[in-house]
CSV table of C-alpha atoms in Angstrom, one decimal:
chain,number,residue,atom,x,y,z
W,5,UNK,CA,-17.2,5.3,-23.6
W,6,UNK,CA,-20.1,5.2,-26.1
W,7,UNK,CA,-19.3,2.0,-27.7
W,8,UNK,CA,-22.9,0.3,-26.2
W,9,UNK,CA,-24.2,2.0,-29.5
W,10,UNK,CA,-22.7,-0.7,-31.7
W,11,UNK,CA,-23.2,-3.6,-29.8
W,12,UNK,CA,-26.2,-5.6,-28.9
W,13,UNK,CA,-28.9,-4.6,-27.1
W,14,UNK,CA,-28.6,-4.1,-23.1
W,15,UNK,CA,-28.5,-7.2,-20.7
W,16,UNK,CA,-31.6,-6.9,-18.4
W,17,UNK,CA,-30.4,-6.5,-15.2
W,18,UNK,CA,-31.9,-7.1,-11.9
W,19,UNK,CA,-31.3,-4.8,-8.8
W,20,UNK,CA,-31.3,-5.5,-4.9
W,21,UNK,CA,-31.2,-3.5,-2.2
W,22,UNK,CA,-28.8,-5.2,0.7
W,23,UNK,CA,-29.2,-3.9,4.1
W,24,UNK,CA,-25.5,-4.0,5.6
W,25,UNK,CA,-24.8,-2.9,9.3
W,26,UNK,CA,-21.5,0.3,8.1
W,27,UNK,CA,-22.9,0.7,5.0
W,28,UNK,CA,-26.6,1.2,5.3
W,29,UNK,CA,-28.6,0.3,2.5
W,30,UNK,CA,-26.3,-1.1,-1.1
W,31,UNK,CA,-27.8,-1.0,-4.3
W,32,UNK,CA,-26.5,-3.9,-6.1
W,33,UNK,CA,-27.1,-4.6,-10.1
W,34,UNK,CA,-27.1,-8.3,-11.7
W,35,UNK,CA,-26.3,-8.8,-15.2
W,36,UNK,CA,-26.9,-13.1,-16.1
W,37,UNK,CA,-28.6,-15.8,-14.1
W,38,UNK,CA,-27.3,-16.4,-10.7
W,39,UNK,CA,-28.9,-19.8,-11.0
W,40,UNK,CA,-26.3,-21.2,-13.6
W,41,UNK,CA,-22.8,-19.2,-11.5
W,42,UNK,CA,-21.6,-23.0,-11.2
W,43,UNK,CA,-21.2,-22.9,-15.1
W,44,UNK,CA,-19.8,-19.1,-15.7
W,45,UNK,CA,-17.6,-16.7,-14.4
W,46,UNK,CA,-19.3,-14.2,-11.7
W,47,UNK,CA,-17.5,-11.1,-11.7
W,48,UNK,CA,-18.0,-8.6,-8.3
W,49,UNK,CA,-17.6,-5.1,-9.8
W,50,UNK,CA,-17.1,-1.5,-7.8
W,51,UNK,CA,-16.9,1.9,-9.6
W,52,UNK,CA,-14.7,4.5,-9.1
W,53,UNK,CA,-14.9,8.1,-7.6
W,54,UNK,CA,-17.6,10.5,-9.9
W,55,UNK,CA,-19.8,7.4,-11.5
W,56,UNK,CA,-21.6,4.9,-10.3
W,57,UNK,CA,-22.5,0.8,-11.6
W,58,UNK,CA,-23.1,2.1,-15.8
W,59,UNK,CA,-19.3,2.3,-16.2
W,60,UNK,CA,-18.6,-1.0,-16.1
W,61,UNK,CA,-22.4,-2.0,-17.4
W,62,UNK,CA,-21.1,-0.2,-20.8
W,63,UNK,CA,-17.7,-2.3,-20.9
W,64,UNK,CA,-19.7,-5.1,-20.3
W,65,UNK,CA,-22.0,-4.0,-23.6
W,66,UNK,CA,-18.4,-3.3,-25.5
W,67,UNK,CA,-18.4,-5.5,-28.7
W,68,UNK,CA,-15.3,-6.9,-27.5
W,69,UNK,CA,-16.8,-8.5,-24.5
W,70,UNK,CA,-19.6,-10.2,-26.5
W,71,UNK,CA,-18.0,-14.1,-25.9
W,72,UNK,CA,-17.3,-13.3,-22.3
W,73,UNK,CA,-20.4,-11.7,-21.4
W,74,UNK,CA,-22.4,-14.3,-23.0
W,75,UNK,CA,-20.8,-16.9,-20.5
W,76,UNK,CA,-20.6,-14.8,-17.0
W,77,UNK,CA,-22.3,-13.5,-14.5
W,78,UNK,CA,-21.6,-9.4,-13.6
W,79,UNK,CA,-23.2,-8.4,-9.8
W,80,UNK,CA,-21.9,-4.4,-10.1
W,81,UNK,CA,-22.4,-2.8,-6.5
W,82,UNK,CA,-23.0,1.0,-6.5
W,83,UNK,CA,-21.1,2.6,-3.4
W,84,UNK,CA,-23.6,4.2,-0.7
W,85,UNK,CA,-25.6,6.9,-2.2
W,86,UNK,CA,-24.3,6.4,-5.5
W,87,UNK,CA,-27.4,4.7,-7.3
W,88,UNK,CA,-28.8,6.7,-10.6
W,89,UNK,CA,-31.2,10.1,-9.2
W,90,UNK,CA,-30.3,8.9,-5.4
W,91,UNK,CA,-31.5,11.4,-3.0
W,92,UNK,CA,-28.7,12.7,-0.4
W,93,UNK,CA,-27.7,11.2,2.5
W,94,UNK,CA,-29.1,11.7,5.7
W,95,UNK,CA,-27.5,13.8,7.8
W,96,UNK,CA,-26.6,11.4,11.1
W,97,UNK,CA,-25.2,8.9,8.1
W,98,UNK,CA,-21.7,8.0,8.8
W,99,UNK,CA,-20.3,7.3,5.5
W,100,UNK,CA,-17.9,4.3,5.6
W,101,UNK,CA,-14.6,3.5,5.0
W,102,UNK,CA,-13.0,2.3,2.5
W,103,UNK,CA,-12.0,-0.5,4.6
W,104,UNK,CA,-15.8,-0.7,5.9
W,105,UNK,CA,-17.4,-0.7,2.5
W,106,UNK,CA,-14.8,-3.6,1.7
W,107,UNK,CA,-15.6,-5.9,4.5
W,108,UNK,CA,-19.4,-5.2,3.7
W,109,UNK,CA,-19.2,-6.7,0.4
W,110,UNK,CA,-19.3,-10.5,1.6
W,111,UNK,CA,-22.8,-9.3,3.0
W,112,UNK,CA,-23.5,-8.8,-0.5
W,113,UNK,CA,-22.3,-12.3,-1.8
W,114,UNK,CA,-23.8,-13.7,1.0
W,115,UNK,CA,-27.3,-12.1,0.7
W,116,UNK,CA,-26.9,-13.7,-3.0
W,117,UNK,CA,-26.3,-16.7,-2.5
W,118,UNK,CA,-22.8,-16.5,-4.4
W,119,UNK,CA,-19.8,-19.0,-3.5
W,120,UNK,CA,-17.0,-17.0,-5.6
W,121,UNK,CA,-16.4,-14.2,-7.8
W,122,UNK,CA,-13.5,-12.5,-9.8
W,123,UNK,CA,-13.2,-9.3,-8.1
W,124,UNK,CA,-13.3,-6.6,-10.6
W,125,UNK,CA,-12.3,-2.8,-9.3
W,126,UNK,CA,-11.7,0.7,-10.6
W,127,UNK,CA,-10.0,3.1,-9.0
W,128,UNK,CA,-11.5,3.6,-6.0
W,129,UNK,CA,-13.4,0.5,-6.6
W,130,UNK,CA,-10.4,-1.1,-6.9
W,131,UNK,CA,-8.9,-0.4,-3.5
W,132,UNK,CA,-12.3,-1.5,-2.3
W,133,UNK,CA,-12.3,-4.4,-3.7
W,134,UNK,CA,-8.5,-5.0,-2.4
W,135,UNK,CA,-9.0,-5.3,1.2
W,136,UNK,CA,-12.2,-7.3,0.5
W,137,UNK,CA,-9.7,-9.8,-0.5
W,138,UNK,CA,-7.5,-9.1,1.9
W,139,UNK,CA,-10.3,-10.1,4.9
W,140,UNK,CA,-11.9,-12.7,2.7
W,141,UNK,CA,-9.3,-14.7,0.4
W,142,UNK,CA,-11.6,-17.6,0.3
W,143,UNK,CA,-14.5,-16.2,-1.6
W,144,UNK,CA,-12.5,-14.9,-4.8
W,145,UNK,CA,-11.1,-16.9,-7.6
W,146,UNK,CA,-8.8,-13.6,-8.4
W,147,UNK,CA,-8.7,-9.7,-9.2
W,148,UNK,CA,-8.7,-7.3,-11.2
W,149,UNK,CA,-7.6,-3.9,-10.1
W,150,UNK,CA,-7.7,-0.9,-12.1
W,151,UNK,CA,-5.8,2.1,-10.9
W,152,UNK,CA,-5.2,0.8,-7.3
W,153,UNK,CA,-3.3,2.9,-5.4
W,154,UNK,CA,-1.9,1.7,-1.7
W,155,UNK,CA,-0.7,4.8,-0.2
W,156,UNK,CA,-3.1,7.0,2.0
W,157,UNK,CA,-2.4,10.1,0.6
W,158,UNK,CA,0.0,10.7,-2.5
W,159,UNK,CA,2.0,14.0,-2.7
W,160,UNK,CA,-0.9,14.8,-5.1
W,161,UNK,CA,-3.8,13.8,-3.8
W,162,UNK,CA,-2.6,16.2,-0.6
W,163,UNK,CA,-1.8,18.7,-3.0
W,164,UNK,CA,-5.2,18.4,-4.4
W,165,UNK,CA,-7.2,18.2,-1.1
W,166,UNK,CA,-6.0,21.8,-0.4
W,167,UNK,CA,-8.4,23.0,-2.5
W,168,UNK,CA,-11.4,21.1,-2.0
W,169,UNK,CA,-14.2,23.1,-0.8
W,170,UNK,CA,-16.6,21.3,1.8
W,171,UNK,CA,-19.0,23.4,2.5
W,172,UNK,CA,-22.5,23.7,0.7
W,173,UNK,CA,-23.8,20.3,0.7
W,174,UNK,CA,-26.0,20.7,-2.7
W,175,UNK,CA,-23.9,20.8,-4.9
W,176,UNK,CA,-20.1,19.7,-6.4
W,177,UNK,CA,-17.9,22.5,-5.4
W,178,UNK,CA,-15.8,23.5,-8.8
W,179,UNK,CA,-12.2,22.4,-6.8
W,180,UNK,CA,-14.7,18.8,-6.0
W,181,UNK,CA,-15.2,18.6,-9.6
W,182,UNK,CA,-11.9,19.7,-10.6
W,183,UNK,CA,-10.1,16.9,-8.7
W,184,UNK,CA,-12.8,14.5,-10.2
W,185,UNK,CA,-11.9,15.1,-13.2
W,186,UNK,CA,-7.9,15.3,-12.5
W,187,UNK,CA,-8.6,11.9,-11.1
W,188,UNK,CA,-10.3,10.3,-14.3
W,189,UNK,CA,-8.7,12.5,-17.2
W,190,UNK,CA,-5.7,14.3,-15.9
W,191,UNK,CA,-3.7,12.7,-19.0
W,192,UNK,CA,-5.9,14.2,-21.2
W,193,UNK,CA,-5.8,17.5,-19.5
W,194,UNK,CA,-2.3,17.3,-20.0
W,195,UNK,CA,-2.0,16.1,-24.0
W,196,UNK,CA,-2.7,18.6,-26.2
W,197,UNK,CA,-2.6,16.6,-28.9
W,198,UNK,CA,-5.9,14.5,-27.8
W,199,UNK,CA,-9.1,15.7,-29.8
W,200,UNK,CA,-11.9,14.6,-27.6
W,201,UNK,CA,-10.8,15.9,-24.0
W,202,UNK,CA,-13.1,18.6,-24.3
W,203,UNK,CA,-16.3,15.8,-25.4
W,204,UNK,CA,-15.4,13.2,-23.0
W,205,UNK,CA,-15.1,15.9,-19.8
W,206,UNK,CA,-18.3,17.7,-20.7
W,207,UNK,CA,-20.0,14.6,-20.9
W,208,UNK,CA,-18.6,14.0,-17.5
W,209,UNK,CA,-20.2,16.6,-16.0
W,210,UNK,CA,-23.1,16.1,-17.4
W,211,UNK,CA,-23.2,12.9,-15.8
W,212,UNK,CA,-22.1,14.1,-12.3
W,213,UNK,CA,-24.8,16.7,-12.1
W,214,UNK,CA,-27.3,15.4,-14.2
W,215,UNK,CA,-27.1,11.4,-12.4
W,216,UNK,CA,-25.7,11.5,-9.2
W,217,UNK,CA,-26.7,12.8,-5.9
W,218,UNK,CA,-23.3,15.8,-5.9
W,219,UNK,CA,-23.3,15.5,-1.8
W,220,UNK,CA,-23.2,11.4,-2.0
W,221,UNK,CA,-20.3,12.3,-4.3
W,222,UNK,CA,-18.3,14.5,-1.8
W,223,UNK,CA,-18.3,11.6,0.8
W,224,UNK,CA,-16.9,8.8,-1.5
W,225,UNK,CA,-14.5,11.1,-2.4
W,226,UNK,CA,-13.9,12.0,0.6
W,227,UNK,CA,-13.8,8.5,2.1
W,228,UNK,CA,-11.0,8.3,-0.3
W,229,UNK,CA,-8.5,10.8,0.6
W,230,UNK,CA,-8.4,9.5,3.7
W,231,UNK,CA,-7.6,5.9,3.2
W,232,UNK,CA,-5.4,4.2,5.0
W,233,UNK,CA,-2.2,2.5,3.9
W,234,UNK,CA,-3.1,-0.7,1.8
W,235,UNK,CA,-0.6,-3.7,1.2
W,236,UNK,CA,-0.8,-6.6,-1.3
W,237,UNK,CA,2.3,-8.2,0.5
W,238,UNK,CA,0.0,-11.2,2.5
W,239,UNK,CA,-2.7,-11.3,-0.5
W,240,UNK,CA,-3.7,-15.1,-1.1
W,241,UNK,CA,-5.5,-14.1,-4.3
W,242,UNK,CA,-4.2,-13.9,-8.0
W,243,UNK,CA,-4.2,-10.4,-8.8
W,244,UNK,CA,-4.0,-8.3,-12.2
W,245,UNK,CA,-2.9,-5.2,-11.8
W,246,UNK,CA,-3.3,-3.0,-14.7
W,247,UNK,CA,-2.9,1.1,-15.5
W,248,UNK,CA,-2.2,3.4,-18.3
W,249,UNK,CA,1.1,4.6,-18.7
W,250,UNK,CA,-0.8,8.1,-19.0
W,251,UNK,CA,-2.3,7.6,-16.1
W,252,UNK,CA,-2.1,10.1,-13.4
W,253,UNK,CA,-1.5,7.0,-10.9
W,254,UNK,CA,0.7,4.8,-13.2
W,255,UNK,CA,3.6,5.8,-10.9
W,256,UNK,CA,1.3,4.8,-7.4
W,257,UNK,CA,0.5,1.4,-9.3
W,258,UNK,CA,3.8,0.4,-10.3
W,259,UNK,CA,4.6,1.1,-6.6
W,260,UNK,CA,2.1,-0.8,-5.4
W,261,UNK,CA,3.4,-3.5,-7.2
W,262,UNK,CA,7.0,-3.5,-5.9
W,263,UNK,CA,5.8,-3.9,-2.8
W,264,UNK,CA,3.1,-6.9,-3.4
W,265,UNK,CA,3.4,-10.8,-3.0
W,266,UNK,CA,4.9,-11.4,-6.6
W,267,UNK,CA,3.4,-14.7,-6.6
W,268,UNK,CA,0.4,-13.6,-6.3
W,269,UNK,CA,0.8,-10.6,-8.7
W,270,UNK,CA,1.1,-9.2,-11.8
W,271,UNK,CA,1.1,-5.6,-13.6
W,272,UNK,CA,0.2,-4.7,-17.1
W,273,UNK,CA,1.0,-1.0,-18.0
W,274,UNK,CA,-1.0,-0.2,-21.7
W,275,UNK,CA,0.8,2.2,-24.1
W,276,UNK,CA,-1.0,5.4,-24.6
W,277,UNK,CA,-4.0,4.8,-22.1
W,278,UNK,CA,-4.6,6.8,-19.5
W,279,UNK,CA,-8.1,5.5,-18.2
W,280,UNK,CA,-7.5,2.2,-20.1
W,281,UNK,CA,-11.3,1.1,-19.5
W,282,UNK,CA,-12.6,3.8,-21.1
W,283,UNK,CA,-9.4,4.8,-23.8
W,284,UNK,CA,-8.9,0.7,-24.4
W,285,UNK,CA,-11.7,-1.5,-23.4
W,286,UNK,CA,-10.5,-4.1,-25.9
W,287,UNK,CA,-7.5,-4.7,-24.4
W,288,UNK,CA,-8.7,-4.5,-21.2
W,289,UNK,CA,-11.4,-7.8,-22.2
W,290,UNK,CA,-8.3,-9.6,-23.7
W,291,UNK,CA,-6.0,-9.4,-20.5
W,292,UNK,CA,-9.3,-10.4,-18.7
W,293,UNK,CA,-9.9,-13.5,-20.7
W,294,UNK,CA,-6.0,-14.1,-20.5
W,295,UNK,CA,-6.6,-13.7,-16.5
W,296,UNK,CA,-9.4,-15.9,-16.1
W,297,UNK,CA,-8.3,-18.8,-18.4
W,298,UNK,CA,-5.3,-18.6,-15.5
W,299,UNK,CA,-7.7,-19.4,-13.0
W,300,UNK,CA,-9.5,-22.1,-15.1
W,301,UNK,CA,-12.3,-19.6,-16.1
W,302,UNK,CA,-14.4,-18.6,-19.8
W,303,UNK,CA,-12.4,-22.0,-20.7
W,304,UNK,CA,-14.2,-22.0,-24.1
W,305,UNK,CA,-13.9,-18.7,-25.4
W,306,UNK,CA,-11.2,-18.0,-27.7
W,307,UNK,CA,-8.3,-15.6,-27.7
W,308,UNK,CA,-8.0,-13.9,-30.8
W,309,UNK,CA,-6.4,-15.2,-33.6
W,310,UNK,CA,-6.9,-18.8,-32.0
W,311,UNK,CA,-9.0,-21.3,-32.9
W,312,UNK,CA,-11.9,-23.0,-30.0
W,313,UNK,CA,-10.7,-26.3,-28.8
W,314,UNK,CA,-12.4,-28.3,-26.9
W,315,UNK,CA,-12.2,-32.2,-25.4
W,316,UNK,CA,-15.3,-34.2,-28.3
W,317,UNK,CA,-18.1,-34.8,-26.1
W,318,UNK,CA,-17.7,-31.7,-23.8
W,319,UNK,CA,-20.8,-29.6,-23.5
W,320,UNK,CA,-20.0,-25.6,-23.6
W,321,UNK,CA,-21.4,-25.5,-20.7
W,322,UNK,CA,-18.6,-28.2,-18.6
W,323,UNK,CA,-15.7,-26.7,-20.5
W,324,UNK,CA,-16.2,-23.1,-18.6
W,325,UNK,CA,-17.1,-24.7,-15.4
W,326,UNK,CA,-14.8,-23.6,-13.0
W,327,UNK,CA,-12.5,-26.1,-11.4
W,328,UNK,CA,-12.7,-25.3,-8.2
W,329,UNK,CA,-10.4,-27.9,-6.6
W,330,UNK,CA,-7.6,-26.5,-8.3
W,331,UNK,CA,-8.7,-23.2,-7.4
W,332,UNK,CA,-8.0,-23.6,-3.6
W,333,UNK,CA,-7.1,-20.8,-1.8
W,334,UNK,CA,-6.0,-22.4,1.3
W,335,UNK,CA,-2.9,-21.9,2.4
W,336,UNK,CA,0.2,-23.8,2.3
W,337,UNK,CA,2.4,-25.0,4.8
C-alpha cells in the first residue's frame, strides 16, 4: 500500500522495548500522546505473518484515516524478532505461542500505563490479539480482527506445511516465501485479470529480505501453523470480524463466525478484496469508525456524507471521550 505518499507527513512515533517473561524482549511503536488516552481512542495493533508494525503505520497515514488518526492513539507491537534490521534470534530462544504472545500483551498495556484499547489484528495478528481478549475481556473496549482464522490447521495450511523447508536458518527458504506470499496474495495469484500482482509481490520480497530478520520470520510463521483451536463462543468483547471475499481464508472466517457468541459478533465480507487492508483501506477506516461509534468512540468524527453534530457547548475533546460506564464489560447474571 503506497498511499502514505499522498497523505500528510508521518506521525512521530515513539518506541519501547518491554521486557516480558515468554516473549523476551517486545518492541512496541506509539503513534499520539498517551497522556490524553482518556480523550481518544487507543488502538493495540499486531501484524501479520511476513511484516512487521509499518503495515498498519501506513493505514494509519491513509488519507482516509486523517479524522480518526487525528483523535487516537495507535501502540503497534512488532511480534518477537520482528522489529525493522532485527538481528536473529538466539539460539536457546523459545519462540512463543500464539497463545503466549497473546497473554503477554497486558504486560505491554501495563508497562504503559494504558486502561483500554480497541484491539486491532491482522492475520496472524489477529488470532493474537483474540485470545488476548479471550484471557483479558476487561482491558478492551472491542476488536477488530482481520483474517482470523480459529482452526489449528486448515486443509491448506497442512497442504502447505508439506513443503516448507526448515533447514538453513539464514535465510527464507523459497517454499517459506512461497506460503508467505500464498498467505497475503493467493487471490491475486489466482486472478489473472489483476495488473499489479507482479508490483505488489516483488515489493513483498523486497521487504522480507531487505527488512526483516528471514530466521525471526520462520518462527512466527511457524508459531502459526501450529496453533491451537481458537473459539469466539465465551468472548465478552464486541468483535468485527472482517475478510475479503478473495481472500484465501474468507471461507475459515465465515466459519469462525458461525461458531462465535453472536452477540458479541459481527462479520463484514468486502466485494472484490482479498487483503482488504491493503486492496481497500477506505473501507476498512469507515467500518472502523462505524465500529467504534458502537462502543461510544471517535464520537465527533463524521461518517461520510453526514454532517458533525454535536451537543452547543461540548468541547471536541468531551464528545470523543469514551464512556466508559456504558462500556462495562462485566458480566451479567
Amino acid at each position: 500500500m503506497n498511499s502514505r505518499k499522498n497523505s500528510e507527513a508521518p506521525i512521530p512515533e515513539r518506541k519501547y522495548i518491554v521486557n516480558t517473561q515468554s516473549c523476551g524482549e517486545i518492541h512496541v511503536f506509539v503513534q499520539g500522546d498517551l497522556t490524553q488516552q482518556d480523550k481518544r481512542a487507543v488502538f493495540l495493533t499486531v501484524h501479520d505473518l511476513g511484516s512487521n508494525h509499518h503495515s498498519f503505520d501506513d493505514f494509519v497515514h491513509h488519507p482516509s484515516m486523517c479524522e480518526i488518526r487525528e483523535r487516537s492513539v495507535f501502540i503497534h507491537v512488532d511480534a518477537p524478532g520482528h522489529e525493522t534490521n532485527a538481528p536473529a534470534l538466539a539460539e536457546n530462544f523459545q519462540y512463543p505461542s500464539l497463545q503466549a504472545f497473546g497473554e503477554e500483551l497486558v504486560t505491554v498495556l501495563d508497562f504503559l500505563h494504558v486502561k483500554y484499547v480497541i484491539g486491532f489484528g491482522d492475520g496472524a495478528g489477529a488470532n493474537v490479539l483474540a485470545r488476548f481478549a479471550l484471557e483479558n475481556p476487561t482491558r478492551l473496549l472491542g476488536l477488530i480482527l482481520i483474517n482470523c482464522t480459529g482452526s489449528a490447521a486448515s486443509v491448506l495450511d497442512s497442504f502447505k506445511n508439506k513443503y516448507f523447508s526448515w533447514s538453513g536458518k539464514q535465510q527464507v527458504g523459497q517454499s517459506t516465501e512461497d506460503f508467505l506470499i500464498y498467505h497475503r496474495y493467493g487471490h491475486q495469484l489466482l486472478a489473472d485479470t489483476s495488473p499489479d500482482k507482479e508490483n505488489v509481490i516483488e515489493e513483498f520480497r523486497e521487504k522480507l529480505h531487505g527488512l526483516l530478520n528471514p530466521s525471526n520470520v520462520k518462527q512466527y510463521v511457524s508459531a502459526f501453523l501450529s496453533r491451537k483451536d481458537l473459539s469466539l463462543k465465551h468472548l465478552k468483547v464486541d468483535t468485527l470480524l472482517l475478510t475479503g471475499l478473495l481472500s484465501p481464508y474468507a471461507n475459515e472466517v465465515d466459519k469462525l463466525f458461525q461458531e462465535a457468541n453472536k452477540e458479541k459478533t459481527t462479520i463484514l465480507k468486502v466485494e472484490r478484496a482479498g487483503h482488504v487492508l491493503n486492496d481497500t483501506p477506505a473501507k476498512i477506516a469507515q467500518s472502523l469508525l462505524l465500529f467504534c461509534k458502537g462502543q461510544g468512540l471517535l464520537s465527533s468524527v463524521a461518517m461520510p456524507g453526514i454532517d458533525r453534530r454535536m451537543s452547543r457547548g461540548m468541547s471536541m475533546e468531551e464528545y470523543d471521550k469514551p464512556n466508559i460506564r456504558r462500556l462495562s464489560l462485566t458480566t451479567s447474571s
